[in-house]
Amino acid sequence: MTLVAILVLIVILVLAIPVAAGLGWLGLVLNQLYSPISLIVTTGEVTWSTTTSFILVAVPFYVLMGEIMLRTGMAERMYGAIAQWFSWLPGGLMHSNVVACAVWGAPSGSSVATAVTVGTVAMGEIKKHNYNERLFLGTIAAGGTLGILIPPSINMVVYGAMTDTSIPKLYLAGFTPGLVLSLLFMATVLIACLWRPAWGGTPVVTSWGERIRTLPGLLPPLVILAAVIGSIYIGWATATEAAALGILAAFAYAAYERSLSWKVIGEIFEGTARTTGMIMAIVIGAYFLNVVITTIGLPNQIGTLVKSLDLSPLGTLMLIIVFYIILGMFMETLSMMVATIPITTPIVVAAGYDPVWYGILVVLLMEAALLTPPVGMNLFVVQGIRERGDLNDVIIGTAPFIITLFVMIGLIVAFPGIAMWLPNLLN
Amino acid sequence: MEATLDRLVAYSFPLARVSGWICGLLLTVSAFLIGLDIALRQIFVVTLGGANELSGYALAVSSSWGCTVALVHRMHVRIDSVYTHLSARVRALLDMVGLAGFIYFLAFVTFYAWKVLEQSIESNTHSISALGAPLAIPQAVWFAGFVIFLLVASIYLLRAMLAFAKGDLRRVRELLGARSVEEEMEFERESLGLAARGDK
């Protein structure tokens, strides 16, 4: 059964069938072969209950909020302000890249959008200040992945919905690792530039007056983040309701800035529908597959298989981490998550780990997947913005940050408290 | 035949655009209702009730109608690690197999979505909430979205097969091909209104 499932999955990978259909097919095949009763009749009911799930409403809400922020020009002003504040460090604007990605990625909830936004604004600075190009590109690719770790995060909503884990707790658990990882990325730049000062480029000239003047550029992402996260933790709103407040805050700010026109609104709406349709199609396929594999007992079988290996809890965890790192070299992250977490989560929880903590670990592994060649979406995105040279420059420049990311994964395994202290504190 | 199909394909773009507007509008209205609900709850300790339920319907409608929007824009995720290394002919073939597979799976979903709707109509089901909404209404719109998807996808598939038979691989790619990274970037940037600023 496990073998057949893996074989069908490989066929889907090789044939490049749309993931949504591929997951559905896998469900149909397993249903045909192993289920005592046909589960196809459940597709209607499962799809209705999934697509009206209030928890999952958070997904299009974050997409919509991100679209508003992207299309109303909030990014450039934010980068300008951050550049004023962080460029005095050895490595200059490379620190601004990481911080800008962290600040922007927080509300936007998507890695690719974060890397595109910050990358496009930052790219012109490489020549201007004579930075080491590879390292500079690496900061954008790696920084971009912070978007899914720092809450809110679409990946966390999907993880929470599929594993029945509290999304507010996942958000709380993501904060500290997000902060620590941002600092580790900055430390990586710092170490590289202390070792080879030439990489750090020429300093950015700034003054306190200039710093204060550009400060309002930082406001929109922070206000929106405060609306989304604040309303959850003062007890006003659930995770989904908070996302609705984020939309209202983003619309209000854009209207105040007079950057909304009918044309922009139309583009925002269409962009939202496009991404929502794509994500929800995968979710529909994944939920049907989930019904099938649960009924035929596939997670149990794989669980027994893992148990028969007689590994310690840590050994089991290592096995799963290695599995995700390898899979992550070839697969797109959201598809990889929905296809695998119904299987891996019960195994990890049975080994005695907390599902909230595991959610954060999975998100960190997805960040690695975005950066590891041959298929690493953020590498492609950064190369795409650059429009010249070779993809290898980006891969080499990103390598130190992948090592940093693995250090972070090691830290969170060794000290689960990094993620868990905040949710435990507020429990 | 070819001209008719081409006309139908051309119609799919405005269809996708208008569907997108409606989905976005529904979601925005839901967000406003939820915001209003939170404000009333906090300030006047009363609740509208039903805002959450309505936003669930907005998601259902956006899921089925958005599926077509994503199809028209070739947005549906495919794992292309092997795909990109194959010849144009094999890729075109895989494009068609992939879409046929999509239609096949969603045909099941659509048929059983109809069963859900039929059940709601026959027993006149209302939601178990303060709203007590007749479920047949949102379910009908939701179901219609899947039907539209099957129609549009079938037209695309037929047109692509015709092009393939004539050896027009370019056309197949235009209709169904997985986006290359360059196209993806171009698209993102265009839609963000960001000009390329890389120093060339």
mmCIF file of N, CA and C in Angstrom, chain A residues 65-117:
data_model
loop_
_atom_site.group_PDB
_atom_site.id
_atom_site.type_symbol
_atom_site.label_atom_id
_atom_site.label_comp_id
_atom_site.label_asym_id
_atom_site.label_seq_id
_atom_site.Cartn_x
_atom_site.Cartn_y
_atom_site.Cartn_z
ATOM 1 N N MET A 65 -5.136 40.681 1.336
ATOM 2 C CA MET A 65 -4.392 41.700 2.074
ATOM 3 C C MET A 65 -3.027 41.942 1.426
ATOM 4 N N GLY A 66 -2.333 40.847 1.082
ATOM 5 C CA GLY A 66 -1.024 40.969 0.429
ATOM 6 C C GLY A 66 -1.141 41.688 -0.903
ATOM 7 N N GLU A 67 -2.196 41.353 -1.671
ATOM 8 C CA GLU A 67 -2.397 42.002 -2.974
ATOM 9 C C GLU A 67 -2.560 43.513 -2.816
ATOM 10 N N ILE A 68 -3.336 43.915 -1.806
ATOM 11 C CA ILE A 68 -3.544 45.357 -1.599
ATOM 12 C C ILE A 68 -2.199 46.028 -1.307
ATOM 13 N N MET A 69 -1.411 45.407 -0.408
ATOM 14 C CA MET A 69 -0.132 46.014 -0.035
ATOM 15 C C MET A 69 0.826 46.077 -1.214
ATOM 16 N N LEU A 70 0.831 45.006 -2.030
ATOM 17 C CA LEU A 70 1.754 44.944 -3.152
ATOM 18 C C LEU A 70 1.439 45.992 -4.208
ATOM 19 N N ARG A 71 0.152 46.130 -4.515
ATOM 20 C CA ARG A 71 -0.217 46.940 -5.674
ATOM 21 C C ARG A 71 -0.402 48.416 -5.368
ATOM 22 N N THR A 72 -0.192 48.820 -4.113
ATOM 23 C CA THR A 72 -0.381 50.226 -3.812
ATOM 24 C C THR A 72 0.930 50.904 -3.425
ATOM 25 N N GLY A 73 2.066 50.257 -3.779
ATOM 26 C CA GLY A 73 3.365 50.937 -3.668
ATOM 27 C C GLY A 73 3.879 51.153 -2.256
ATOM 28 N N MET A 74 3.454 50.297 -1.297
ATOM 29 C CA MET A 74 3.936 50.495 0.063
ATOM 30 C C MET A 74 5.384 50.014 0.222
ATOM 31 N N ALA A 75 5.844 49.154 -0.714
ATOM 32 C CA ALA A 75 7.137 48.496 -0.535
ATOM 33 C C ALA A 75 8.311 49.464 -0.621
ATOM 34 N N GLU A 76 8.274 50.350 -1.623
ATOM 35 C CA GLU A 76 9.430 51.197 -1.865
ATOM 36 C C GLU A 76 9.725 52.120 -0.695
ATOM 37 N N ARG A 77 8.659 52.727 -0.160
ATOM 38 C CA ARG A 77 8.845 53.634 0.968
ATOM 39 C C ARG A 77 9.397 52.888 2.184
ATOM 40 N N MET A 78 8.898 51.627 2.358
ATOM 41 C CA MET A 78 9.364 50.849 3.498
ATOM 42 C C MET A 78 10.856 50.549 3.373
ATOM 43 N N TYR A 79 11.291 50.128 2.160
ATOM 44 C CA TYR A 79 12.699 49.797 1.962
ATOM 45 C C TYR A 79 13.569 51.027 2.213
ATOM 46 N N GLY A 80 13.113 52.165 1.715
ATOM 47 C CA GLY A 80 13.866 53.404 1.897
ATOM 48 C C GLY A 80 14.105 53.701 3.369
ATOM 49 N N ALA A 81 13.069 53.505 4.178
ATOM 50 C CA ALA A 81 13.185 53.788 5.604
ATOM 51 C C ALA A 81 14.121 52.799 6.287
ATOM 52 N N ILE A 82 13.963 51.519 5.950
ATOM 53 C CA ILE A 82 14.801 50.515 6.601
ATOM 54 C C ILE A 82 16.270 50.705 6.235
ATOM 55 N N ALA A 83 16.518 51.085 4.980
ATOM 56 C CA ALA A 83 17.889 51.312 4.534
ATOM 57 C C ALA A 83 18.556 52.377 5.404
ATOM 58 N N GLN A 84 17.803 53.416 5.782
ATOM 59 C CA GLN A 84 18.358 54.478 6.616
ATOM 60 C C GLN A 84 18.791 53.964 7.983
ATOM 61 N N TRP A 85 18.063 52.997 8.486
ATOM 62 C CA TRP A 85 18.287 52.589 9.870
ATOM 63 C C TRP A 85 19.304 51.470 10.043
ATOM 64 N N PHE A 86 19.494 50.629 9.035
ATOM 65 C CA PHE A 86 20.338 49.444 9.246
ATOM 66 C C PHE A 86 21.615 49.435 8.433
ATOM 67 N N SER A 87 21.829 50.443 7.595
ATOM 68 C CA SER A 87 22.939 50.359 6.655
ATOM 69 C C SER A 87 24.284 50.707 7.272
ATOM 70 N N TRP A 88 24.313 51.104 8.550
ATOM 71 C CA TRP A 88 25.607 51.429 9.154
ATOM 72 C C TRP A 88 26.412 50.185 9.497
ATOM 73 N N LEU A 89 25.767 49.013 9.580
ATOM 74 C CA LEU A 89 26.461 47.774 9.907
ATOM 75 C C LEU A 89 27.389 47.356 8.767
ATOM 76 N N PRO A 90 28.500 46.644 9.070
ATOM 77 C CA PRO A 90 29.329 46.124 7.973
ATOM 78 C C PRO A 90 28.470 45.199 7.105
ATOM 79 N N GLY A 91 28.350 45.518 5.824
ATOM 80 C CA GLY A 91 27.448 44.760 4.958
ATOM 81 C C GLY A 91 26.304 45.635 4.500
ATOM 82 N N GLY A 92 26.185 46.799 5.107
ATOM 83 C CA GLY A 92 25.261 47.836 4.652
ATOM 84 C C GLY A 92 23.869 47.377 4.320
ATOM 85 N N LEU A 93 23.494 47.632 3.076
ATOM 86 C CA LEU A 93 22.119 47.382 2.666
ATOM 87 C C LEU A 93 21.732 45.912 2.719
ATOM 88 N N MET A 94 22.721 45.007 2.801
ATOM 89 C CA MET A 94 22.364 43.591 2.871
ATOM 90 C C MET A 94 21.582 43.307 4.150
ATOM 91 N N HIS A 95 21.909 44.069 5.209
ATOM 92 C CA HIS A 95 21.109 43.931 6.432
ATOM 93 C C HIS A 95 19.699 44.486 6.217
ATOM 94 N N SER A 96 19.646 45.604 5.483
ATOM 95 C CA SER A 96 18.331 46.169 5.183
ATOM 96 C C SER A 96 17.479 45.162 4.411
ATOM 97 N N ASN A 97 18.122 44.405 3.507
ATOM 98 C CA ASN A 97 17.362 43.401 2.751
ATOM 99 C C ASN A 97 16.695 42.410 3.690
ATOM 100 N N VAL A 98 17.474 41.905 4.647
ATOM 101 C CA VAL A 98 16.925 40.901 5.574
ATOM 102 C C VAL A 98 15.802 41.526 6.405
ATOM 103 N N VAL A 99 16.079 42.725 6.944
ATOM 104 C CA VAL A 99 15.063 43.356 7.798
ATOM 105 C C VAL A 99 13.812 43.688 6.980
ATOM 106 N N ALA A 100 14.025 44.213 5.761
ATOM 107 C CA ALA A 100 12.872 44.562 4.923
ATOM 108 C C ALA A 100 12.045 43.315 4.626
ATOM 109 N N CYS A 101 12.721 42.198 4.336
ATOM 110 C CA CYS A 101 12.005 40.951 4.076
ATOM 111 C C CYS A 101 11.213 40.522 5.311
ATOM 112 N N ALA A 102 11.840 40.686 6.492
ATOM 113 C CA ALA A 102 11.154 40.276 7.721
ATOM 114 C C ALA A 102 9.929 41.151 7.958
ATOM 115 N N VAL A 103 10.099 42.460 7.798
ATOM 116 C CA VAL A 103 8.982 43.377 8.063
ATOM 117 C C VAL A 103 7.890 43.205 7.016
ATOM 118 N N TRP A 104 8.298 43.110 5.753
ATOM 119 C CA TRP A 104 7.321 42.992 4.677
ATOM 120 C C TRP A 104 6.671 41.623 4.695
ATOM 121 N N GLY A 105 7.494 40.605 4.928
ATOM 122 C CA GLY A 105 6.991 39.234 4.907
ATOM 123 C C GLY A 105 6.003 38.980 6.014
ATOM 124 N N ALA A 106 6.117 39.735 7.099
ATOM 125 C CA ALA A 106 5.211 39.504 8.214
ATOM 126 C C ALA A 106 3.762 39.589 7.782
ATOM 127 N N PRO A 107 3.292 40.719 7.280
ATOM 128 C CA PRO A 107 1.895 40.698 6.869
ATOM 129 C C PRO A 107 1.643 39.970 5.557
ATOM 130 N N SER A 108 2.599 39.914 4.643
ATOM 131 C CA SER A 108 2.255 39.406 3.312
ATOM 132 C C SER A 108 2.034 37.895 3.297
ATOM 133 N N GLY A 109 2.682 37.155 4.198
ATOM 134 C CA GLY A 109 2.371 35.731 4.316
ATOM 135 C C GLY A 109 2.836 34.854 3.170
ATOM 136 N N SER A 110 3.576 35.404 2.218
ATOM 137 C CA SER A 110 4.036 34.579 1.105
ATOM 138 C C SER A 110 5.493 34.877 0.813
ATOM 139 N N SER A 111 6.260 33.834 0.550
ATOM 140 C CA SER A 111 7.694 34.009 0.341
ATOM 141 C C SER A 111 8.026 34.606 -1.006
ATOM 142 N N VAL A 112 7.352 34.116 -2.036
ATOM 143 C CA VAL A 112 7.676 34.583 -3.374
ATOM 144 C C VAL A 112 7.357 36.064 -3.495
ATOM 145 N N ALA A 113 6.190 36.462 -2.989
ATOM 146 C CA ALA A 113 5.805 37.869 -3.052
ATOM 147 C C ALA A 113 6.825 38.728 -2.313
ATOM 148 N N THR A 114 7.311 38.235 -1.173
ATOM 149 C CA THR A 114 8.280 38.991 -0.395
ATOM 150 C C THR A 114 9.579 39.178 -1.174
ATOM 151 N N ALA A 115 10.084 38.084 -1.756
ATOM 152 C CA ALA A 115 11.347 38.173 -2.482
ATOM 153 C C ALA A 115 11.216 39.067 -3.712
ATOM 154 N N VAL A 116 10.093 38.967 -4.412
ATOM 155 C CA VAL A 116 9.898 39.810 -5.602
ATOM 156 C C VAL A 116 9.869 41.281 -5.202
ATOM 157 N N THR A 117 9.106 41.591 -4.165
ATOM 158 C CA THR A 117 8.932 42.984 -3.779
ATOM 159 C C THR A 117 10.244 43.600 -3.341
#
